[in-house]
Amino acid sequence: MSHLRIPAHWTIQRSTPFFTKDNVPSALLTHHNTAEGVFGQLCVMEGEVTYFGFPDKDAAEHEIKVVIPAGSFATSPPQYWHRIELSGDAQFNIHFWSEQDKGDQPLFSAR
């Protein structure tokens, strides 16, 4: 899961600012997924972020757990339900990749 390859011809459509425990959007801490045709790339600058993947939006138990340390990244495939947890010193951002320009279309959805 942590190294699913983003197709080489895809491009970054948007990137978030850096988030910490103080400003992380609550949607990222609960079940959410990337949109159809959108990969998420979570890049950790400090601390660590733990990624939990779920088989569907209603699943209570995760099927995948990936701990992403500082200096590393993980990818989340299109339409895969997941959530994250942060260490107290975590700082990270997310790049959203797709094959086509998504314009103003939403790049993720929450439960």
PDB file of C-alpha atoms in Angstrom:
ATOM      1  CA  MET A   1       0.000   0.000   0.000  1.00  0.00           C
ATOM      2  CA  SER A   2       2.664   2.529   0.902  1.00  0.00           C
ATOM      3  CA  HIS A   3       4.348   2.293  -2.469  1.00  0.00           C
ATOM      4  CA  LEU A   4       1.593   1.884  -5.031  1.00  0.00           C
ATOM      5  CA  ARG A   5       3.010   3.527  -8.086  1.00  0.00           C
ATOM      6  CA  ILE A   6       1.437   6.693  -9.406  1.00  0.00           C
ATOM      7  CA  PRO A   7       1.413   6.402 -13.219  1.00  0.00           C
ATOM      8  CA  ALA A   8       4.419   8.216 -14.692  1.00  0.00           C
ATOM      9  CA  HIS A   9       2.343  10.414 -17.006  1.00  0.00           C
ATOM     10  CA  TRP A  10       0.086  11.743 -14.198  1.00  0.00           C
ATOM     11  CA  THR A  11       0.714  15.217 -12.771  1.00  0.00           C
ATOM     12  CA  ILE A  12       0.116  16.980  -9.470  1.00  0.00           C
ATOM     13  CA  GLN A  13      -3.198  18.813  -9.626  1.00  0.00           C
ATOM     14  CA  ARG A  14      -3.111  20.414  -6.175  1.00  0.00           C
ATOM     15  CA  SER A  15      -1.060  20.338  -3.001  1.00  0.00           C
ATOM     16  CA  THR A  16      -2.110  21.166   0.531  1.00  0.00           C
ATOM     17  CA  PRO A  17      -0.233  23.465   2.878  1.00  0.00           C
ATOM     18  CA  PHE A  18       1.733  21.772   5.658  1.00  0.00           C
ATOM     19  CA  PHE A  19      -0.467  20.404   8.429  1.00  0.00           C
ATOM     20  CA  THR A  20       0.291  19.733  12.109  1.00  0.00           C
ATOM     21  CA  LYS A  21      -1.866  18.518  15.004  1.00  0.00           C
ATOM     22  CA  ASP A  22      -2.961  22.145  15.431  1.00  0.00           C
ATOM     23  CA  ASN A  23      -4.368  22.678  11.940  1.00  0.00           C
ATOM     24  CA  VAL A  24      -5.050  19.264  10.370  1.00  0.00           C
ATOM     25  CA  PRO A  25      -8.532  19.189   8.805  1.00  0.00           C
ATOM     26  CA  SER A  26     -10.810  16.915  10.831  1.00  0.00           C
ATOM     27  CA  ALA A  27     -11.874  15.093   7.635  1.00  0.00           C
ATOM     28  CA  LEU A  28      -8.368  13.594   7.385  1.00  0.00           C
ATOM     29  CA  LEU A  29      -8.708  12.048  10.842  1.00  0.00           C
ATOM     30  CA  THR A  30     -11.894  10.186   9.919  1.00  0.00           C
ATOM     31  CA  HIS A  31     -12.895   7.916   7.012  1.00  0.00           C
ATOM     32  CA  HIS A  32     -12.370   9.669   3.680  1.00  0.00           C
ATOM     33  CA  ASN A  33     -11.189   8.721   0.219  1.00  0.00           C
ATOM     34  CA  THR A  34      -9.628  10.222  -2.859  1.00  0.00           C
ATOM     35  CA  ALA A  35     -11.860  10.857  -5.850  1.00  0.00           C
ATOM     36  CA  GLU A  36     -12.099   8.643  -8.910  1.00  0.00           C
ATOM     37  CA  GLY A  37      -8.895   8.972 -10.934  1.00  0.00           C
ATOM     38  CA  VAL A  38      -6.969  10.705  -8.102  1.00  0.00           C
ATOM     39  CA  PHE A  39      -3.977   9.378  -6.159  1.00  0.00           C
ATOM     40  CA  GLY A  40      -3.019  10.971  -2.850  1.00  0.00           C
ATOM     41  CA  GLN A  41       0.662  11.244  -1.921  1.00  0.00           C
ATOM     42  CA  LEU A  42       1.163  11.933   1.785  1.00  0.00           C
ATOM     43  CA  CYS A  43       4.621  13.415   2.446  1.00  0.00           C
ATOM     44  CA  VAL A  44       5.882  13.569   6.038  1.00  0.00           C
ATOM     45  CA  MET A  45       8.407  16.284   6.904  1.00  0.00           C
ATOM     46  CA  GLU A  46       8.630  15.797  10.697  1.00  0.00           C
ATOM     47  CA  GLY A  47       7.398  13.231  13.201  1.00  0.00           C
ATOM     48  CA  GLU A  48       5.288  10.447  11.774  1.00  0.00           C
ATOM     49  CA  VAL A  49       1.853   9.890  10.308  1.00  0.00           C
ATOM     50  CA  THR A  50       0.032   6.569  10.544  1.00  0.00           C
ATOM     51  CA  TYR A  51      -2.221   5.663   7.617  1.00  0.00           C
ATOM     52  CA  PHE A  52      -5.127   3.241   8.121  1.00  0.00           C
ATOM     53  CA  GLY A  53      -6.818   1.758   5.038  1.00  0.00           C
ATOM     54  CA  PHE A  54     -10.352   0.315   5.043  1.00  0.00           C
ATOM     55  CA  PRO A  55     -12.139  -2.024   2.618  1.00  0.00           C
ATOM     56  CA  ASP A  56     -15.174   0.311   2.435  1.00  0.00           C
ATOM     57  CA  LYS A  57     -16.642   3.451   3.983  1.00  0.00           C
ATOM     58  CA  ASP A  58     -18.493   1.567   6.730  1.00  0.00           C
ATOM     59  CA  ALA A  59     -15.650  -0.681   7.899  1.00  0.00           C
ATOM     60  CA  ALA A  60     -14.643  -0.191  11.526  1.00  0.00           C
ATOM     61  CA  GLU A  61     -11.500  -2.356  11.341  1.00  0.00           C
ATOM     62  CA  HIS A  62      -8.596  -1.326   9.121  1.00  0.00           C
ATOM     63  CA  GLU A  63      -7.104  -3.792   6.654  1.00  0.00           C
ATOM     64  CA  ILE A  64      -3.867  -1.852   6.200  1.00  0.00           C
ATOM     65  CA  LYS A  65      -1.689   0.122   8.599  1.00  0.00           C
ATOM     66  CA  VAL A  66       1.352   2.054   7.376  1.00  0.00           C
ATOM     67  CA  VAL A  67       3.570   4.172   9.626  1.00  0.00           C
ATOM     68  CA  ILE A  68       5.157   6.942   7.553  1.00  0.00           C
ATOM     69  CA  PRO A  69       8.254   8.471   9.213  1.00  0.00           C
ATOM     70  CA  ALA A  70       9.803  11.874   8.545  1.00  0.00           C
ATOM     71  CA  GLY A  71      11.420  12.055   5.116  1.00  0.00           C
ATOM     72  CA  SER A  72       9.107   9.407   3.638  1.00  0.00           C
ATOM     73  CA  PHE A  73       5.842   9.279   1.754  1.00  0.00           C
ATOM     74  CA  ALA A  74       3.003   6.882   1.059  1.00  0.00           C
ATOM     75  CA  THR A  75       0.432   6.783  -1.701  1.00  0.00           C
ATOM     76  CA  SER A  76      -3.295   6.200  -1.487  1.00  0.00           C
ATOM     77  CA  PRO A  77      -5.042   4.909  -4.602  1.00  0.00           C
ATOM     78  CA  PRO A  78      -8.195   6.386  -6.110  1.00  0.00           C
ATOM     79  CA  GLN A  79     -11.408   5.818  -4.165  1.00  0.00           C
ATOM     80  CA  TYR A  80      -9.733   3.944  -1.284  1.00  0.00           C
ATOM     81  CA  TRP A  81     -11.179   4.666   2.175  1.00  0.00           C
ATOM     82  CA  HIS A  82      -8.625   5.652   4.798  1.00  0.00           C
ATOM     83  CA  ARG A  83      -7.829   7.910   7.739  1.00  0.00           C
ATOM     84  CA  ILE A  84      -4.663   9.103   9.470  1.00  0.00           C
ATOM     85  CA  GLU A  85      -3.259   9.663  12.939  1.00  0.00           C
ATOM     86  CA  LEU A  86      -0.407  12.061  13.733  1.00  0.00           C
ATOM     87  CA  SER A  87       2.418  12.010  16.233  1.00  0.00           C
ATOM     88  CA  GLY A  88       2.574  15.142  18.388  1.00  0.00           C
ATOM     89  CA  ASP A  89       5.396  16.617  16.304  1.00  0.00           C
ATOM     90  CA  ALA A  90       4.086  15.572  12.868  1.00  0.00           C
ATOM     91  CA  GLN A  91       4.217  17.942   9.916  1.00  0.00           C
ATOM     92  CA  PHE A  92       3.008  16.745   6.506  1.00  0.00           C
ATOM     93  CA  ASN A  93       1.316  17.731   3.289  1.00  0.00           C
ATOM     94  CA  ILE A  94      -0.568  15.953   0.525  1.00  0.00           C
ATOM     95  CA  HIS A  95      -0.132  16.093  -3.252  1.00  0.00           C
ATOM     96  CA  PHE A  96      -3.118  15.071  -5.389  1.00  0.00           C
ATOM     97  CA  TRP A  97      -2.142  13.445  -8.686  1.00  0.00           C
ATOM     98  CA  SER A  98      -4.336  12.644 -11.697  1.00  0.00           C
ATOM     99  CA  GLU A  99      -4.101  11.909 -15.378  1.00  0.00           C
ATOM    100  CA  GLN A 100      -6.311  14.824 -16.396  1.00  0.00           C
ATOM    101  CA  ASP A 101      -6.777  18.331 -15.069  1.00  0.00           C
ATOM    102  CA  LYS A 102      -9.494  18.153 -12.428  1.00  0.00           C
ATOM    103  CA  GLY A 103     -10.186  21.904 -12.433  1.00  0.00           C
ATOM    104  CA  ASP A 104     -12.318  22.749  -9.411  1.00  0.00           C
ATOM    105  CA  GLN A 105     -13.642  19.203  -8.963  1.00  0.00           C
ATOM    106  CA  PRO A 106     -13.351  17.753  -5.442  1.00  0.00           C
ATOM    107  CA  LEU A 107     -10.282  15.559  -5.037  1.00  0.00           C
ATOM    108  CA  PHE A 108     -11.553  13.633  -2.014  1.00  0.00           C
ATOM    109  CA  SER A 109     -14.754  12.918  -0.130  1.00  0.00           C
ATOM    110  CA  ALA A 110     -15.513  12.229   3.535  1.00  0.00           C
ATOM    111  CA  ARG A 111     -17.966   9.772   5.033  1.00  0.00           C
TER     112      ARG A 111
END
